[in-house]
Amino acid sequence: MAAELPDYYFRVRENGAVVFRVDTENRQRRIDMDQIAVINIRNGEYKPHGDRILSIDDAAAIEEWMQARMALLALRDMDDIHRAVDYLNITTQWVQSKAGDDQLEDITDDLLLAMHDLRTVLVRKKADRMMRGDDD
């Protein structure tokens, strides 16, 4: 027995998704996907495709997907930052133990500027939190 398909399919794209209604209730038993909306995750909006009118179920499914997607992207952002911290440590170890003079000459200025920029922003943000009194 085949697994039941979902009612909606969300084709992820860079700024959101294209939403399709999945239909298997046809004579040929083929999977038909009918585009019903486009989602822009950056501004939290979605628009019906063409001159469609979205049902309450359509809107609810889209909004549920958007909430789940935003939560996933937030988790990925934090994971990326934790990986960046790890990578900075790995880079430090490479500079300490393996890097040659030519390699260091090639990356030092770019790395120092990036680290200075990051430090400046982090210090400013920390000071802002301390001024508001919400630093733990």
PDB file of C-alpha atoms in Angstrom:
ATOM      1  CA  MET A   1       0.000   0.000   0.000  1.00  0.00           C
ATOM      2  CA  ALA A   2       1.411   3.385  -1.003  1.00  0.00           C
ATOM      3  CA  ALA A   3       1.761   6.176   1.521  1.00  0.00           C
ATOM      4  CA  GLU A   4      -0.856   8.887   1.303  1.00  0.00           C
ATOM      5  CA  LEU A   5       0.385  12.092  -0.283  1.00  0.00           C
ATOM      6  CA  PRO A   6      -0.022  15.442   1.451  1.00  0.00           C
ATOM      7  CA  ASP A   7      -2.667  17.883   0.242  1.00  0.00           C
ATOM      8  CA  TYR A   8      -0.048  20.553  -0.462  1.00  0.00           C
ATOM      9  CA  TYR A   9       3.476  20.626  -1.842  1.00  0.00           C
ATOM     10  CA  PHE A  10       5.811  23.547  -1.143  1.00  0.00           C
ATOM     11  CA  ARG A  11       8.612  24.010  -3.668  1.00  0.00           C
ATOM     12  CA  VAL A  12      11.210  25.936  -1.706  1.00  0.00           C
ATOM     13  CA  ARG A  13      12.965  28.775  -3.449  1.00  0.00           C
ATOM     14  CA  GLU A  14      15.414  31.390  -2.257  1.00  0.00           C
ATOM     15  CA  ASN A  15      12.910  33.837  -0.754  1.00  0.00           C
ATOM     16  CA  GLY A  16      10.036  31.517   0.039  1.00  0.00           C
ATOM     17  CA  ALA A  17       8.139  28.884  -1.879  1.00  0.00           C
ATOM     18  CA  VAL A  18       5.690  28.084  -4.620  1.00  0.00           C
ATOM     19  CA  VAL A  19       2.614  26.305  -3.263  1.00  0.00           C
ATOM     20  CA  PHE A  20       0.878  23.499  -5.127  1.00  0.00           C
ATOM     21  CA  ARG A  21      -2.315  21.633  -4.303  1.00  0.00           C
ATOM     22  CA  VAL A  22      -1.701  17.910  -4.804  1.00  0.00           C
ATOM     23  CA  ASP A  23      -4.453  15.941  -6.522  1.00  0.00           C
ATOM     24  CA  THR A  24      -4.495  12.182  -7.043  1.00  0.00           C
ATOM     25  CA  GLU A  25      -8.267  11.858  -7.409  1.00  0.00           C
ATOM     26  CA  ASN A  26      -8.414  11.661 -11.173  1.00  0.00           C
ATOM     27  CA  ARG A  27      -9.191   8.960 -13.695  1.00  0.00           C
ATOM     28  CA  GLN A  28      -5.590   8.226 -14.585  1.00  0.00           C
ATOM     29  CA  ARG A  29      -4.515   8.035 -10.902  1.00  0.00           C
ATOM     30  CA  ARG A  30      -1.706  10.432 -11.785  1.00  0.00           C
ATOM     31  CA  ILE A  31      -0.342  13.017  -9.429  1.00  0.00           C
ATOM     32  CA  ASP A  32      -1.447  16.468 -10.512  1.00  0.00           C
ATOM     33  CA  MET A  33       0.074  19.514  -8.865  1.00  0.00           C
ATOM     34  CA  ASP A  34      -1.833  22.740  -9.339  1.00  0.00           C
ATOM     35  CA  GLN A  35       0.001  25.951  -8.393  1.00  0.00           C
ATOM     36  CA  ILE A  36      -2.153  27.967  -6.013  1.00  0.00           C
ATOM     37  CA  ALA A  37       0.131  30.553  -4.400  1.00  0.00           C
ATOM     38  CA  VAL A  38       3.566  32.092  -4.013  1.00  0.00           C
ATOM     39  CA  ILE A  39       5.145  32.739  -0.608  1.00  0.00           C
ATOM     40  CA  ASN A  40       7.643  35.465   0.225  1.00  0.00           C
ATOM     41  CA  ILE A  41       9.183  34.354   3.520  1.00  0.00           C
ATOM     42  CA  ARG A  42      11.175  37.582   3.974  1.00  0.00           C
ATOM     43  CA  ASN A  43       8.117  39.782   4.369  1.00  0.00           C
ATOM     44  CA  GLY A  44       5.795  37.019   5.584  1.00  0.00           C
ATOM     45  CA  GLU A  45       3.317  37.439   2.750  1.00  0.00           C
ATOM     46  CA  TYR A  46       1.731  35.058   0.290  1.00  0.00           C
ATOM     47  CA  LYS A  47      -0.286  35.744  -2.823  1.00  0.00           C
ATOM     48  CA  PRO A  48      -2.682  33.569  -4.764  1.00  0.00           C
ATOM     49  CA  HIS A  49      -1.404  32.439  -8.150  1.00  0.00           C
ATOM     50  CA  GLY A  50      -3.170  34.176 -10.998  1.00  0.00           C
ATOM     51  CA  ASP A  51      -6.795  34.905 -10.260  1.00  0.00           C
ATOM     52  CA  ARG A  52      -7.229  32.097  -7.727  1.00  0.00           C
ATOM     53  CA  ILE A  53      -9.075  32.534  -4.492  1.00  0.00           C
ATOM     54  CA  LEU A  54      -7.464  30.641  -1.620  1.00  0.00           C
ATOM     55  CA  SER A  55      -9.701  28.628   0.660  1.00  0.00           C
ATOM     56  CA  ILE A  56      -9.504  28.807   4.438  1.00  0.00           C
ATOM     57  CA  ASP A  57      -7.740  25.420   4.370  1.00  0.00           C
ATOM     58  CA  ASP A  58      -5.259  26.718   1.781  1.00  0.00           C
ATOM     59  CA  ALA A  59      -4.460  29.786   3.884  1.00  0.00           C
ATOM     60  CA  ALA A  60      -4.135  27.713   7.068  1.00  0.00           C
ATOM     61  CA  ALA A  61      -1.761  25.231   5.405  1.00  0.00           C
ATOM     62  CA  ILE A  62       0.342  28.059   3.972  1.00  0.00           C
ATOM     63  CA  GLU A  63       0.552  29.898   7.294  1.00  0.00           C
ATOM     64  CA  GLU A  64       1.455  26.685   9.137  1.00  0.00           C
ATOM     65  CA  TRP A  65       4.199  25.965   6.593  1.00  0.00           C
ATOM     66  CA  MET A  66       5.505  29.543   6.878  1.00  0.00           C
ATOM     67  CA  GLN A  67       5.769  29.293  10.673  1.00  0.00           C
ATOM     68  CA  ALA A  68       7.580  25.957  10.446  1.00  0.00           C
ATOM     69  CA  ARG A  69       9.887  27.264   7.717  1.00  0.00           C
ATOM     70  CA  MET A  70      10.803  30.407   9.664  1.00  0.00           C
ATOM     71  CA  ALA A  71      11.574  28.286  12.739  1.00  0.00           C
ATOM     72  CA  LEU A  72      13.773  25.966  10.649  1.00  0.00           C
ATOM     73  CA  LEU A  73      15.624  28.896   9.079  1.00  0.00           C
ATOM     74  CA  ALA A  74      16.222  30.416  12.536  1.00  0.00           C
ATOM     75  CA  LEU A  75      17.692  27.103  13.738  1.00  0.00           C
ATOM     76  CA  ARG A  76      19.895  26.944  10.650  1.00  0.00           C
ATOM     77  CA  ASP A  77      21.107  30.502  11.259  1.00  0.00           C
ATOM     78  CA  MET A  78      22.190  29.628  14.795  1.00  0.00           C
ATOM     79  CA  ASP A  79      23.827  26.409  13.592  1.00  0.00           C
ATOM     80  CA  ASP A  80      25.754  28.420  10.985  1.00  0.00           C
ATOM     81  CA  ILE A  81      26.988  30.810  13.681  1.00  0.00           C
ATOM     82  CA  HIS A  82      28.113  27.952  15.925  1.00  0.00           C
ATOM     83  CA  ARG A  83      29.929  26.477  12.930  1.00  0.00           C
ATOM     84  CA  ALA A  84      31.573  29.860  12.324  1.00  0.00           C
ATOM     85  CA  VAL A  85      32.898  29.860  15.899  1.00  0.00           C
ATOM     86  CA  ASP A  86      34.276  26.361  15.342  1.00  0.00           C
ATOM     87  CA  TYR A  87      35.803  27.458  12.054  1.00  0.00           C
ATOM     88  CA  LEU A  88      37.467  30.454  13.711  1.00  0.00           C
ATOM     89  CA  ASN A  89      39.036  28.065  16.215  1.00  0.00           C
ATOM     90  CA  ILE A  90      40.183  25.749  13.421  1.00  0.00           C
ATOM     91  CA  THR A  91      41.587  28.756  11.562  1.00  0.00           C
ATOM     92  CA  THR A  92      43.467  29.854  14.677  1.00  0.00           C
ATOM     93  CA  GLN A  93      44.989  26.408  15.025  1.00  0.00           C
ATOM     94  CA  TRP A  94      45.948  26.384  11.320  1.00  0.00           C
ATOM     95  CA  VAL A  95      47.622  29.814  11.654  1.00  0.00           C
ATOM     96  CA  GLN A  96      49.422  28.646  14.802  1.00  0.00           C
ATOM     97  CA  SER A  97      50.678  25.324  13.515  1.00  0.00           C
ATOM     98  CA  LYS A  98      50.545  24.932   9.727  1.00  0.00           C
ATOM     99  CA  ALA A  99      50.327  28.210   7.821  1.00  0.00           C
ATOM    100  CA  GLY A 100      53.288  29.301   5.786  1.00  0.00           C
ATOM    101  CA  ASP A 101      54.444  32.878   5.369  1.00  0.00           C
ATOM    102  CA  ASP A 102      52.998  33.176   1.857  1.00  0.00           C
ATOM    103  CA  GLN A 103      49.651  31.802   3.017  1.00  0.00           C
ATOM    104  CA  LEU A 104      49.543  34.202   5.951  1.00  0.00           C
ATOM    105  CA  GLU A 105      50.469  37.113   3.712  1.00  0.00           C
ATOM    106  CA  ASP A 106      47.579  36.176   1.449  1.00  0.00           C
ATOM    107  CA  ILE A 107      44.847  36.113   4.158  1.00  0.00           C
ATOM    108  CA  THR A 108      45.989  38.238   7.093  1.00  0.00           C
ATOM    109  CA  ASP A 109      44.586  41.632   6.071  1.00  0.00           C
ATOM    110  CA  ASP A 110      41.223  40.241   4.936  1.00  0.00           C
ATOM    111  CA  LEU A 111      40.867  38.140   8.065  1.00  0.00           C
ATOM    112  CA  LEU A 112      41.883  40.977  10.390  1.00  0.00           C
ATOM    113  CA  LEU A 113      39.397  43.371   8.776  1.00  0.00           C
ATOM    114  CA  ALA A 114      36.569  40.824   8.976  1.00  0.00           C
ATOM    115  CA  MET A 115      37.386  40.062  12.619  1.00  0.00           C
ATOM    116  CA  HIS A 116      37.610  43.782  13.449  1.00  0.00           C
ATOM    117  CA  ASP A 117      34.219  44.400  11.807  1.00  0.00           C
ATOM    118  CA  LEU A 118      32.669  41.484  13.708  1.00  0.00           C
ATOM    119  CA  ARG A 119      34.196  42.603  17.005  1.00  0.00           C
ATOM    120  CA  THR A 120      32.940  46.170  16.517  1.00  0.00           C
ATOM    121  CA  VAL A 121      29.375  45.006  15.894  1.00  0.00           C
ATOM    122  CA  LEU A 122      29.435  42.510  18.774  1.00  0.00           C
ATOM    123  CA  VAL A 123      30.742  45.122  21.235  1.00  0.00           C
ATOM    124  CA  ARG A 124      28.126  47.674  20.119  1.00  0.00           C
ATOM    125  CA  LYS A 125      25.301  45.120  20.420  1.00  0.00           C
ATOM    126  CA  LYS A 126      26.525  43.995  23.855  1.00  0.00           C
ATOM    127  CA  ALA A 127      26.687  47.633  25.040  1.00  0.00           C
ATOM    128  CA  ASP A 128      23.135  48.201  23.766  1.00  0.00           C
ATOM    129  CA  ARG A 129      21.895  45.156  25.701  1.00  0.00           C
ATOM    130  CA  MET A 130      23.709  46.290  28.837  1.00  0.00           C
ATOM    131  CA  MET A 131      22.212  49.794  28.567  1.00  0.00           C
ATOM    132  CA  ARG A 132      18.727  48.263  28.311  1.00  0.00           C
ATOM    133  CA  GLY A 133      19.530  45.979  31.247  1.00  0.00           C
ATOM    134  CA  ASP A 134      18.756  42.713  29.471  1.00  0.00           C
ATOM    135  CA  ASP A 135      22.262  41.218  29.444  1.00  0.00           C
ATOM    136  CA  ASP A 136      22.447  37.986  31.441  1.00  0.00           C
TER     137      ASP A 136
END
